[in-house]
Amino acid sequence: MDTKAQRDALQDRIRDLMRTVRLVKQSQGESSPALPPGLIGTLSMIDNFTGHPTGCHAKELAARAGLDPSTVSRAVGALVTHGLVERRADPGDGRASILAITPEGHAALAAARGWYDDLMSRALADWRTDEVAALISMLTRLTTDIEGAVGSASTMEAAP
């Protein structure tokens, strides 16, 4: 079991990481992706969605992202406005639409992934492969455990 000092140090490092992510977002210059990171994340989730062979529904995207549907709706609206995503009629439910990435969206996503890949390559240049693998494993475990703790906390709050 960890100690309070270790938990405090971990919280400090997570805050440092979040600050660094904000720094990356703010420091993007001409060579960086044209889209804000949040929209790149939404576009990437649509691209990776396997729930429907031709795209995904916004409500499924919101559930997968753990975001409020209105937040996803605004992001999707911006992607549609930029011509990166289109809404198509759902053949199974005429009231619903399916989100699909346009060719321009695929190009923007490829450019963004290339920019981030270059950034991570430079940042991890002195890391050994086993160190990167250990970090990936630990971050995955931490994320899963925090999600579980948040879920169990909301379950406890809802209990009578």
Short mmCIF file of N, CA and C in Angstrom, two decimals:
data_model
loop_
_atom_site.label_atom_id
_atom_site.label_comp_id
_atom_site.label_asym_id
_atom_site.label_seq_id
_atom_site.Cartn_x
_atom_site.Cartn_y
_atom_site.Cartn_z
N MET A 1 0.85 -1.19 0.00
CA MET A 1 0.00 0.00 0.00
C MET A 1 0.89 1.24 0.00
N ASP A 2 0.42 2.25 -0.67
CA ASP A 2 1.20 3.48 -0.76
C ASP A 2 1.00 4.34 0.49
N THR A 3 1.90 5.29 0.64
CA THR A 3 1.80 6.21 1.77
C THR A 3 1.18 7.52 1.32
N LYS A 4 0.76 8.33 2.28
CA LYS A 4 0.19 9.65 1.96
C LYS A 4 1.22 10.49 1.22
N ALA A 5 2.47 10.43 1.60
CA ALA A 5 3.52 11.21 0.92
C ALA A 5 3.62 10.78 -0.55
N GLN A 6 3.51 9.48 -0.83
CA GLN A 6 3.56 9.01 -2.21
C GLN A 6 2.33 9.48 -2.99
N ARG A 7 1.16 9.42 -2.36
CA ARG A 7 -0.05 9.90 -3.05
C ARG A 7 0.06 11.39 -3.34
N ASP A 8 0.58 12.16 -2.37
CA ASP A 8 0.76 13.60 -2.59
C ASP A 8 1.74 13.86 -3.74
N ALA A 9 2.85 13.11 -3.77
CA ALA A 9 3.84 13.28 -4.84
C ALA A 9 3.23 12.90 -6.20
N LEU A 10 2.41 11.84 -6.23
CA LEU A 10 1.77 11.44 -7.47
C LEU A 10 0.80 12.52 -7.94
N GLN A 11 0.03 13.08 -7.04
CA GLN A 11 -0.88 14.17 -7.40
C GLN A 11 -0.11 15.35 -7.98
N ASP A 12 1.04 15.66 -7.38
CA ASP A 12 1.88 16.75 -7.90
C ASP A 12 2.36 16.44 -9.33
N ARG A 13 2.79 15.19 -9.58
CA ARG A 13 3.26 14.82 -10.92
C ARG A 13 2.12 14.84 -11.92
N ILE A 14 0.92 14.45 -11.51
CA ILE A 14 -0.24 14.51 -12.42
C ILE A 14 -0.55 15.96 -12.75
N ARG A 15 -0.49 16.85 -11.75
CA ARG A 15 -0.69 18.28 -12.03
C ARG A 15 0.38 18.80 -13.00
N ASP A 16 1.63 18.35 -12.79
CA ASP A 16 2.70 18.75 -13.71
C ASP A 16 2.41 18.27 -15.13
N LEU A 17 1.93 17.05 -15.26
CA LEU A 17 1.60 16.50 -16.57
C LEU A 17 0.47 17.30 -17.22
N MET A 18 -0.55 17.64 -16.46
CA MET A 18 -1.66 18.43 -16.99
C MET A 18 -1.18 19.82 -17.42
N ARG A 19 -0.27 20.41 -16.64
CA ARG A 19 0.31 21.71 -17.01
C ARG A 19 1.09 21.57 -18.31
N THR A 20 1.83 20.48 -18.47
CA THR A 20 2.60 20.25 -19.68
C THR A 20 1.68 20.07 -20.89
N VAL A 21 0.57 19.38 -20.70
CA VAL A 21 -0.39 19.23 -21.79
C VAL A 21 -0.93 20.60 -22.19
N ARG A 22 -1.25 21.45 -21.21
CA ARG A 22 -1.71 22.81 -21.54
C ARG A 22 -0.62 23.57 -22.28
N LEU A 23 0.64 23.41 -21.87
CA LEU A 23 1.76 24.06 -22.53
C LEU A 23 1.86 23.62 -23.99
N VAL A 24 1.70 22.34 -24.23
CA VAL A 24 1.74 21.84 -25.61
C VAL A 24 0.63 22.48 -26.42
N LYS A 25 -0.57 22.55 -25.85
CA LYS A 25 -1.70 23.16 -26.56
C LYS A 25 -1.41 24.62 -26.89
N GLN A 26 -0.80 25.35 -25.96
CA GLN A 26 -0.53 26.78 -26.16
C GLN A 26 0.65 27.04 -27.07
N SER A 27 1.58 26.10 -27.15
CA SER A 27 2.82 26.35 -27.90
C SER A 27 2.74 25.92 -29.35
N GLN A 28 1.59 25.41 -29.76
CA GLN A 28 1.48 24.95 -31.13
C GLN A 28 1.65 26.12 -32.08
N GLY A 29 2.61 25.99 -32.97
CA GLY A 29 2.90 27.04 -33.94
C GLY A 29 2.44 26.64 -35.33
N GLU A 30 3.11 27.18 -36.33
CA GLU A 30 2.72 26.94 -37.73
C GLU A 30 2.83 25.48 -38.12
N SER A 31 3.77 24.75 -37.54
CA SER A 31 3.95 23.35 -37.94
C SER A 31 2.99 22.42 -37.21
N SER A 32 2.21 22.95 -36.28
CA SER A 32 1.30 22.11 -35.50
C SER A 32 -0.01 21.91 -36.23
N PRO A 33 -0.82 20.97 -35.73
CA PRO A 33 -2.11 20.73 -36.38
C PRO A 33 -2.98 21.98 -36.41
N ALA A 34 -3.80 22.10 -37.43
CA ALA A 34 -4.66 23.27 -37.59
C ALA A 34 -5.84 23.24 -36.61
N LEU A 35 -6.15 22.07 -36.09
CA LEU A 35 -7.29 21.93 -35.19
C LEU A 35 -6.86 21.94 -33.74
N PRO A 36 -7.71 22.44 -32.84
CA PRO A 36 -7.42 22.35 -31.41
C PRO A 36 -7.36 20.89 -30.97
N PRO A 37 -6.56 20.58 -29.95
CA PRO A 37 -6.41 19.20 -29.50
C PRO A 37 -7.73 18.51 -29.15
N GLY A 38 -8.69 19.22 -28.59
CA GLY A 38 -9.97 18.61 -28.26
C GLY A 38 -10.70 18.11 -29.48
N LEU A 39 -10.63 18.90 -30.56
CA LEU A 39 -11.29 18.46 -31.79
C LEU A 39 -10.53 17.31 -32.43
N ILE A 40 -9.21 17.32 -32.31
CA ILE A 40 -8.42 16.21 -32.82
C ILE A 40 -8.80 14.93 -32.08
N GLY A 41 -8.97 15.05 -30.76
CA GLY A 41 -9.38 13.88 -29.97
C GLY A 41 -10.74 13.35 -30.39
N THR A 42 -11.68 14.24 -30.62
CA THR A 42 -13.01 13.83 -31.05
C THR A 42 -12.95 13.19 -32.43
N LEU A 43 -12.21 13.80 -33.33
CA LEU A 43 -12.05 13.25 -34.67
C LEU A 43 -11.41 11.86 -34.62
N SER A 44 -10.42 11.71 -33.76
CA SER A 44 -9.74 10.43 -33.61
C SER A 44 -10.70 9.36 -33.06
N MET A 45 -11.53 9.74 -32.10
CA MET A 45 -12.50 8.78 -31.55
C MET A 45 -13.49 8.34 -32.62
N ILE A 46 -13.95 9.27 -33.44
CA ILE A 46 -14.87 8.91 -34.53
C ILE A 46 -14.16 7.94 -35.47
N ASP A 47 -12.90 8.22 -35.77
CA ASP A 47 -12.11 7.37 -36.66
C ASP A 47 -11.93 5.96 -36.09
N ASN A 48 -11.75 5.88 -34.79
CA ASN A 48 -11.48 4.58 -34.14
C ASN A 48 -12.73 3.83 -33.72
N PHE A 49 -13.89 4.44 -33.90
CA PHE A 49 -15.12 3.83 -33.40
C PHE A 49 -15.45 2.57 -34.20
N THR A 50 -15.71 1.49 -33.49
CA THR A 50 -15.99 0.22 -34.16
C THR A 50 -17.45 -0.20 -33.99
N GLY A 51 -18.28 0.64 -33.39
CA GLY A 51 -19.67 0.27 -33.15
C GLY A 51 -20.50 0.20 -34.42
N HIS A 52 -20.09 0.87 -35.48
CA HIS A 52 -20.86 0.88 -36.72
C HIS A 52 -19.86 0.94 -37.87
N PRO A 53 -20.04 0.13 -38.89
CA PRO A 53 -19.04 0.09 -39.96
C PRO A 53 -18.90 1.38 -40.76
N THR A 54 -19.90 2.24 -40.73
CA THR A 54 -19.82 3.46 -41.55
C THR A 54 -19.66 4.72 -40.72
N GLY A 55 -19.49 4.60 -39.42
CA GLY A 55 -19.36 5.76 -38.56
C GLY A 55 -19.93 5.48 -37.19
N CYS A 56 -20.38 6.52 -36.51
CA CYS A 56 -20.93 6.32 -35.17
C CYS A 56 -22.01 7.36 -34.89
N HIS A 57 -22.81 7.06 -33.90
CA HIS A 57 -23.82 8.01 -33.44
C HIS A 57 -23.18 8.93 -32.40
N ALA A 58 -23.65 10.16 -32.32
CA ALA A 58 -23.11 11.12 -31.36
C ALA A 58 -23.30 10.62 -29.92
N LYS A 59 -24.43 9.98 -29.62
CA LYS A 59 -24.65 9.51 -28.25
C LYS A 59 -23.66 8.41 -27.88
N GLU A 60 -23.29 7.56 -28.84
CA GLU A 60 -22.29 6.52 -28.59
C GLU A 60 -20.92 7.16 -28.36
N LEU A 61 -20.63 8.20 -29.12
CA LEU A 61 -19.37 8.92 -28.98
C LEU A 61 -19.28 9.57 -27.61
N ALA A 62 -20.37 10.19 -27.15
CA ALA A 62 -20.40 10.83 -25.84
C ALA A 62 -20.18 9.80 -24.74
N ALA A 63 -20.84 8.65 -24.86
CA ALA A 63 -20.69 7.60 -23.85
C ALA A 63 -19.26 7.09 -23.81
N ARG A 64 -18.67 6.87 -24.97
CA ARG A 64 -17.29 6.35 -25.03
C ARG A 64 -16.29 7.37 -24.47
N ALA A 65 -16.54 8.65 -24.76
CA ALA A 65 -15.62 9.71 -24.32
C ALA A 65 -15.83 10.09 -22.87
N GLY A 66 -16.97 9.67 -22.29
CA GLY A 66 -17.27 10.07 -20.92
C GLY A 66 -17.59 11.55 -20.82
N LEU A 67 -18.19 12.09 -21.89
CA LEU A 67 -18.51 13.52 -21.95
C LEU A 67 -20.01 13.72 -22.02
N ASP A 68 -20.42 14.90 -21.64
CA ASP A 68 -21.82 15.28 -21.75
C ASP A 68 -22.18 15.35 -23.24
N PRO A 69 -23.37 14.86 -23.62
CA PRO A 69 -23.76 14.91 -25.03
C PRO A 69 -23.70 16.31 -25.64
N SER A 70 -23.98 17.36 -24.85
CA SER A 70 -23.92 18.71 -25.40
C SER A 70 -22.49 19.11 -25.75
N THR A 71 -21.53 18.64 -24.98
CA THR A 71 -20.11 18.91 -25.27
C THR A 71 -19.71 18.24 -26.58
N VAL A 72 -20.12 16.99 -26.73
CA VAL A 72 -19.82 16.27 -27.97
C VAL A 72 -20.53 16.92 -29.15
N SER A 73 -21.75 17.36 -28.94
CA SER A 73 -22.51 18.00 -30.01
C SER A 73 -21.80 19.26 -30.51
N ARG A 74 -21.25 20.06 -29.58
CA ARG A 74 -20.51 21.27 -29.98
C ARG A 74 -19.26 20.90 -30.76
N ALA A 75 -18.52 19.88 -30.29
CA ALA A 75 -17.30 19.46 -30.99
C ALA A 75 -17.63 18.92 -32.38
N VAL A 76 -18.67 18.11 -32.46
CA VAL A 76 -19.07 17.56 -33.77
C VAL A 76 -19.51 18.70 -34.68
N GLY A 77 -20.26 19.66 -34.15
CA GLY A 77 -20.68 20.81 -34.95
C GLY A 77 -19.49 21.55 -35.54
N ALA A 78 -18.44 21.73 -34.72
CA ALA A 78 -17.23 22.41 -35.21
C ALA A 78 -16.55 21.58 -36.29
N LEU A 79 -16.50 20.26 -36.10
CA LEU A 79 -15.88 19.39 -37.11
C LEU A 79 -16.68 19.41 -38.42
N VAL A 80 -18.01 19.45 -38.32
CA VAL A 80 -18.85 19.54 -39.51
C VAL A 80 -18.61 20.87 -40.21
N THR A 81 -18.56 21.96 -39.42
CA THR A 81 -18.32 23.29 -39.99
C THR A 81 -16.99 23.35 -40.74
N HIS A 82 -15.96 22.68 -40.20
CA HIS A 82 -14.65 22.64 -40.85
C HIS A 82 -14.61 21.66 -42.03
N GLY A 83 -15.69 20.92 -42.25
CA GLY A 83 -15.73 19.97 -43.35
C GLY A 83 -14.98 18.68 -43.08
N LEU A 84 -14.72 18.39 -41.81
CA LEU A 84 -13.93 17.21 -41.45
C LEU A 84 -14.80 15.99 -41.11
N VAL A 85 -16.05 16.24 -40.78
CA VAL A 85 -17.00 15.19 -40.45
C VAL A 85 -18.31 15.54 -41.15
N GLU A 86 -19.01 14.52 -41.55
CA GLU A 86 -20.34 14.75 -42.11
C GLU A 86 -21.35 13.87 -41.38
N ARG A 87 -22.57 14.37 -41.34
CA ARG A 87 -23.68 13.60 -40.77
C ARG A 87 -24.40 12.90 -41.91
N ARG A 88 -24.55 11.59 -41.77
CA ARG A 88 -25.26 10.80 -42.78
C ARG A 88 -26.50 10.19 -42.13
N ALA A 89 -27.54 10.02 -42.90
CA ALA A 89 -28.75 9.39 -42.39
C ALA A 89 -28.43 7.95 -41.98
N ASP A 90 -28.92 7.55 -40.82
CA ASP A 90 -28.75 6.18 -40.36
C ASP A 90 -29.77 5.32 -41.10
N PRO A 91 -29.30 4.35 -41.88
CA PRO A 91 -30.24 3.54 -42.64
C PRO A 91 -31.17 2.71 -41.75
N GLY A 92 -30.76 2.45 -40.54
CA GLY A 92 -31.58 1.66 -39.63
C GLY A 92 -32.55 2.48 -38.81
N ASP A 93 -32.33 3.79 -38.73
CA ASP A 93 -33.19 4.66 -37.94
C ASP A 93 -33.19 6.04 -38.59
N GLY A 94 -34.22 6.35 -39.33
CA GLY A 94 -34.28 7.60 -40.08
C GLY A 94 -34.24 8.84 -39.22
N ARG A 95 -34.51 8.71 -37.92
CA ARG A 95 -34.46 9.88 -37.04
C ARG A 95 -33.04 10.21 -36.60
N ALA A 96 -32.15 9.26 -36.72
CA ALA A 96 -30.77 9.43 -36.24
C ALA A 96 -29.81 9.67 -37.40
N SER A 97 -28.66 10.20 -37.06
CA SER A 97 -27.62 10.37 -38.07
C SER A 97 -26.34 9.70 -37.58
N ILE A 98 -25.54 9.32 -38.55
CA ILE A 98 -24.25 8.68 -38.28
C ILE A 98 -23.16 9.69 -38.64
N LEU A 99 -22.16 9.78 -37.79
CA LEU A 99 -21.02 10.67 -38.03
C LEU A 99 -19.96 9.91 -38.81
N ALA A 100 -19.48 10.50 -39.87
CA ALA A 100 -18.44 9.88 -40.69
C ALA A 100 -17.38 10.92 -41.03
N ILE A 101 -16.14 10.49 -41.02
CA ILE A 101 -15.03 11.39 -41.33
C ILE A 101 -14.93 11.56 -42.84
N THR A 102 -14.75 12.80 -43.27
CA THR A 102 -14.58 13.11 -44.69
C THR A 102 -13.12 12.89 -45.08
N PRO A 103 -12.82 12.88 -46.36
CA PRO A 103 -11.41 12.78 -46.78
C PRO A 103 -10.55 13.91 -46.18
N GLU A 104 -11.13 15.12 -46.08
CA GLU A 104 -10.40 16.23 -45.46
C GLU A 104 -10.13 15.94 -43.99
N GLY A 105 -11.08 15.29 -43.34
CA GLY A 105 -10.92 14.91 -41.94
C GLY A 105 -9.81 13.89 -41.76
N HIS A 106 -9.75 12.91 -42.67
CA HIS A 106 -8.67 11.92 -42.61
C HIS A 106 -7.31 12.59 -42.80
N ALA A 107 -7.25 13.56 -43.71
CA ALA A 107 -5.99 14.28 -43.96
C ALA A 107 -5.58 15.10 -42.73
N ALA A 108 -6.55 15.79 -42.12
CA ALA A 108 -6.26 16.59 -40.93
C ALA A 108 -5.80 15.70 -39.78
N LEU A 109 -6.45 14.54 -39.64
CA LEU A 109 -6.09 13.61 -38.58
C LEU A 109 -4.69 13.05 -38.81
N ALA A 110 -4.38 12.72 -40.04
CA ALA A 110 -3.03 12.21 -40.36
C ALA A 110 -1.97 13.27 -40.05
N ALA A 111 -2.25 14.52 -40.38
CA ALA A 111 -1.30 15.60 -40.10
C ALA A 111 -1.12 15.78 -38.59
N ALA A 112 -2.22 15.74 -37.85
CA ALA A 112 -2.14 15.90 -36.40
C ALA A 112 -1.37 14.74 -35.77
N ARG A 113 -1.67 13.53 -36.21
CA ARG A 113 -0.96 12.37 -35.67
C ARG A 113 0.53 12.44 -35.97
N GLY A 114 0.88 12.93 -37.16
CA GLY A 114 2.29 13.10 -37.51
C GLY A 114 2.97 14.11 -36.61
N TRP A 115 2.27 15.23 -36.33
CA TRP A 115 2.84 16.27 -35.46
C TRP A 115 3.07 15.72 -34.06
N TYR A 116 2.06 15.05 -33.51
CA TYR A 116 2.20 14.50 -32.15
C TYR A 116 3.24 13.38 -32.11
N ASP A 117 3.31 12.58 -33.17
CA ASP A 117 4.32 11.52 -33.22
C ASP A 117 5.72 12.11 -33.20
N ASP A 118 5.92 13.19 -33.95
CA ASP A 118 7.23 13.87 -33.96
C ASP A 118 7.56 14.42 -32.57
N LEU A 119 6.56 15.05 -31.92
CA LEU A 119 6.76 15.58 -30.57
C LEU A 119 7.16 14.47 -29.60
N MET A 120 6.41 13.36 -29.63
CA MET A 120 6.71 12.27 -28.70
C MET A 120 8.04 11.61 -29.03
N SER A 121 8.39 11.53 -30.30
CA SER A 121 9.70 10.96 -30.68
C SER A 121 10.83 11.78 -30.09
N ARG A 122 10.70 13.11 -30.15
CA ARG A 122 11.73 13.97 -29.57
C ARG A 122 11.75 13.87 -28.05
N ALA A 123 10.57 13.83 -27.44
CA ALA A 123 10.49 13.78 -25.98
C ALA A 123 11.03 12.45 -25.43
N LEU A 124 10.83 11.36 -26.16
CA LEU A 124 11.23 10.04 -25.68
C LEU A 124 12.53 9.55 -26.29
N ALA A 125 13.27 10.44 -26.92
CA ALA A 125 14.50 10.04 -27.62
C ALA A 125 15.50 9.31 -26.73
N ASP A 126 15.57 9.68 -25.46
CA ASP A 126 16.54 9.05 -24.56
C ASP A 126 15.93 7.95 -23.69
N TRP A 127 14.70 7.58 -23.96
CA TRP A 127 14.04 6.52 -23.20
C TRP A 127 14.31 5.18 -23.86
N ARG A 128 14.46 4.15 -23.03
CA ARG A 128 14.57 2.78 -23.54
C ARG A 128 13.17 2.26 -23.84
N THR A 129 13.08 1.29 -24.72
CA THR A 129 11.80 0.70 -25.10
C THR A 129 11.06 0.14 -23.89
N ASP A 130 11.80 -0.52 -22.98
CA ASP A 130 11.14 -1.10 -21.81
C ASP A 130 10.62 -0.01 -20.86
N GLU A 131 11.26 1.15 -20.83
CA GLU A 131 10.76 2.25 -20.01
C GLU A 131 9.45 2.80 -20.57
N VAL A 132 9.37 2.94 -21.89
CA VAL A 132 8.14 3.41 -22.52
C VAL A 132 7.03 2.39 -22.28
N ALA A 133 7.33 1.11 -22.43
CA ALA A 133 6.33 0.07 -22.21
C ALA A 133 5.84 0.08 -20.76
N ALA A 134 6.75 0.27 -19.82
CA ALA A 134 6.36 0.32 -18.40
C ALA A 134 5.47 1.54 -18.13
N LEU A 135 5.80 2.67 -18.72
CA LEU A 135 4.98 3.87 -18.54
C LEU A 135 3.57 3.65 -19.10
N ILE A 136 3.49 3.09 -20.29
CA ILE A 136 2.19 2.80 -20.90
C ILE A 136 1.37 1.90 -19.99
N SER A 137 2.00 0.85 -19.49
CA SER A 137 1.31 -0.11 -18.62
C SER A 137 0.83 0.56 -17.34
N MET A 138 1.68 1.34 -16.73
CA MET A 138 1.33 1.99 -15.47
C MET A 138 0.26 3.06 -15.67
N LEU A 139 0.35 3.85 -16.74
CA LEU A 139 -0.68 4.86 -17.00
C LEU A 139 -2.04 4.19 -17.28
N THR A 140 -2.01 3.08 -18.00
CA THR A 140 -3.25 2.35 -18.26
C THR A 140 -3.85 1.86 -16.96
N ARG A 141 -3.03 1.29 -16.11
CA ARG A 141 -3.52 0.79 -14.82
C ARG A 141 -4.04 1.94 -13.96
N LEU A 142 -3.30 3.05 -13.90
CA LEU A 142 -3.72 4.19 -13.10
C LEU A 142 -5.06 4.73 -13.59
N THR A 143 -5.19 4.89 -14.90
CA THR A 143 -6.44 5.40 -15.47
C THR A 143 -7.61 4.48 -15.13
N THR A 144 -7.40 3.19 -15.31
CA THR A 144 -8.46 2.21 -15.00
C THR A 144 -8.83 2.26 -13.53
N ASP A 145 -7.84 2.32 -12.66
CA ASP A 145 -8.10 2.33 -11.22
C ASP A 145 -8.78 3.63 -10.77
N ILE A 146 -8.39 4.75 -11.35
CA ILE A 146 -9.06 6.02 -11.01
C ILE A 146 -10.51 5.99 -11.48
N GLU A 147 -10.73 5.50 -12.71
CA GLU A 147 -12.11 5.38 -13.21
C GLU A 147 -12.93 4.48 -12.29
N GLY A 148 -12.34 3.39 -11.83
CA GLY A 148 -13.03 2.49 -10.91
C GLY A 148 -13.33 3.16 -9.57
N ALA A 149 -12.37 3.94 -9.07
CA ALA A 149 -12.58 4.63 -7.79
C ALA A 149 -13.65 5.71 -7.93
N VAL A 150 -13.67 6.41 -9.05
CA VAL A 150 -14.71 7.41 -9.28
C VAL A 150 -16.06 6.73 -9.38
N GLY A 151 -16.11 5.61 -10.09
CA GLY A 151 -17.36 4.86 -10.21
C GLY A 151 -17.84 4.33 -8.88
N SER A 152 -16.93 3.82 -8.07
CA SER A 152 -17.35 3.28 -6.77
C SER A 152 -17.75 4.41 -5.83
N ALA A 153 -17.13 5.59 -5.98
CA ALA A 153 -17.51 6.73 -5.14
C ALA A 153 -18.91 7.19 -5.49
N SER A 154 -19.25 7.25 -6.82
CA SER A 154 -20.59 7.68 -7.18
C SER A 154 -21.62 6.63 -6.82
N THR A 155 -21.24 5.37 -6.82
CA THR A 155 -22.16 4.31 -6.40
C THR A 155 -22.43 4.44 -4.90
N MET A 156 -21.40 4.76 -4.13
CA MET A 156 -21.57 4.91 -2.68
C MET A 156 -22.44 6.12 -2.37
N GLU A 157 -22.26 7.21 -3.13
CA GLU A 157 -23.07 8.42 -2.90
C GLU A 157 -24.52 8.19 -3.24
N ALA A 158 -24.80 7.33 -4.23
CA ALA A 158 -26.17 7.07 -4.66
C ALA A 158 -26.89 6.09 -3.73
N ALA A 159 -26.12 5.34 -2.96
CA ALA A 159 -26.74 4.35 -2.07
C ALA A 159 -27.51 5.06 -0.94
N PRO A 160 -28.65 4.45 -0.52
CA PRO A 160 -29.43 5.07 0.55
C PRO A 160 -28.76 5.01 1.90
#
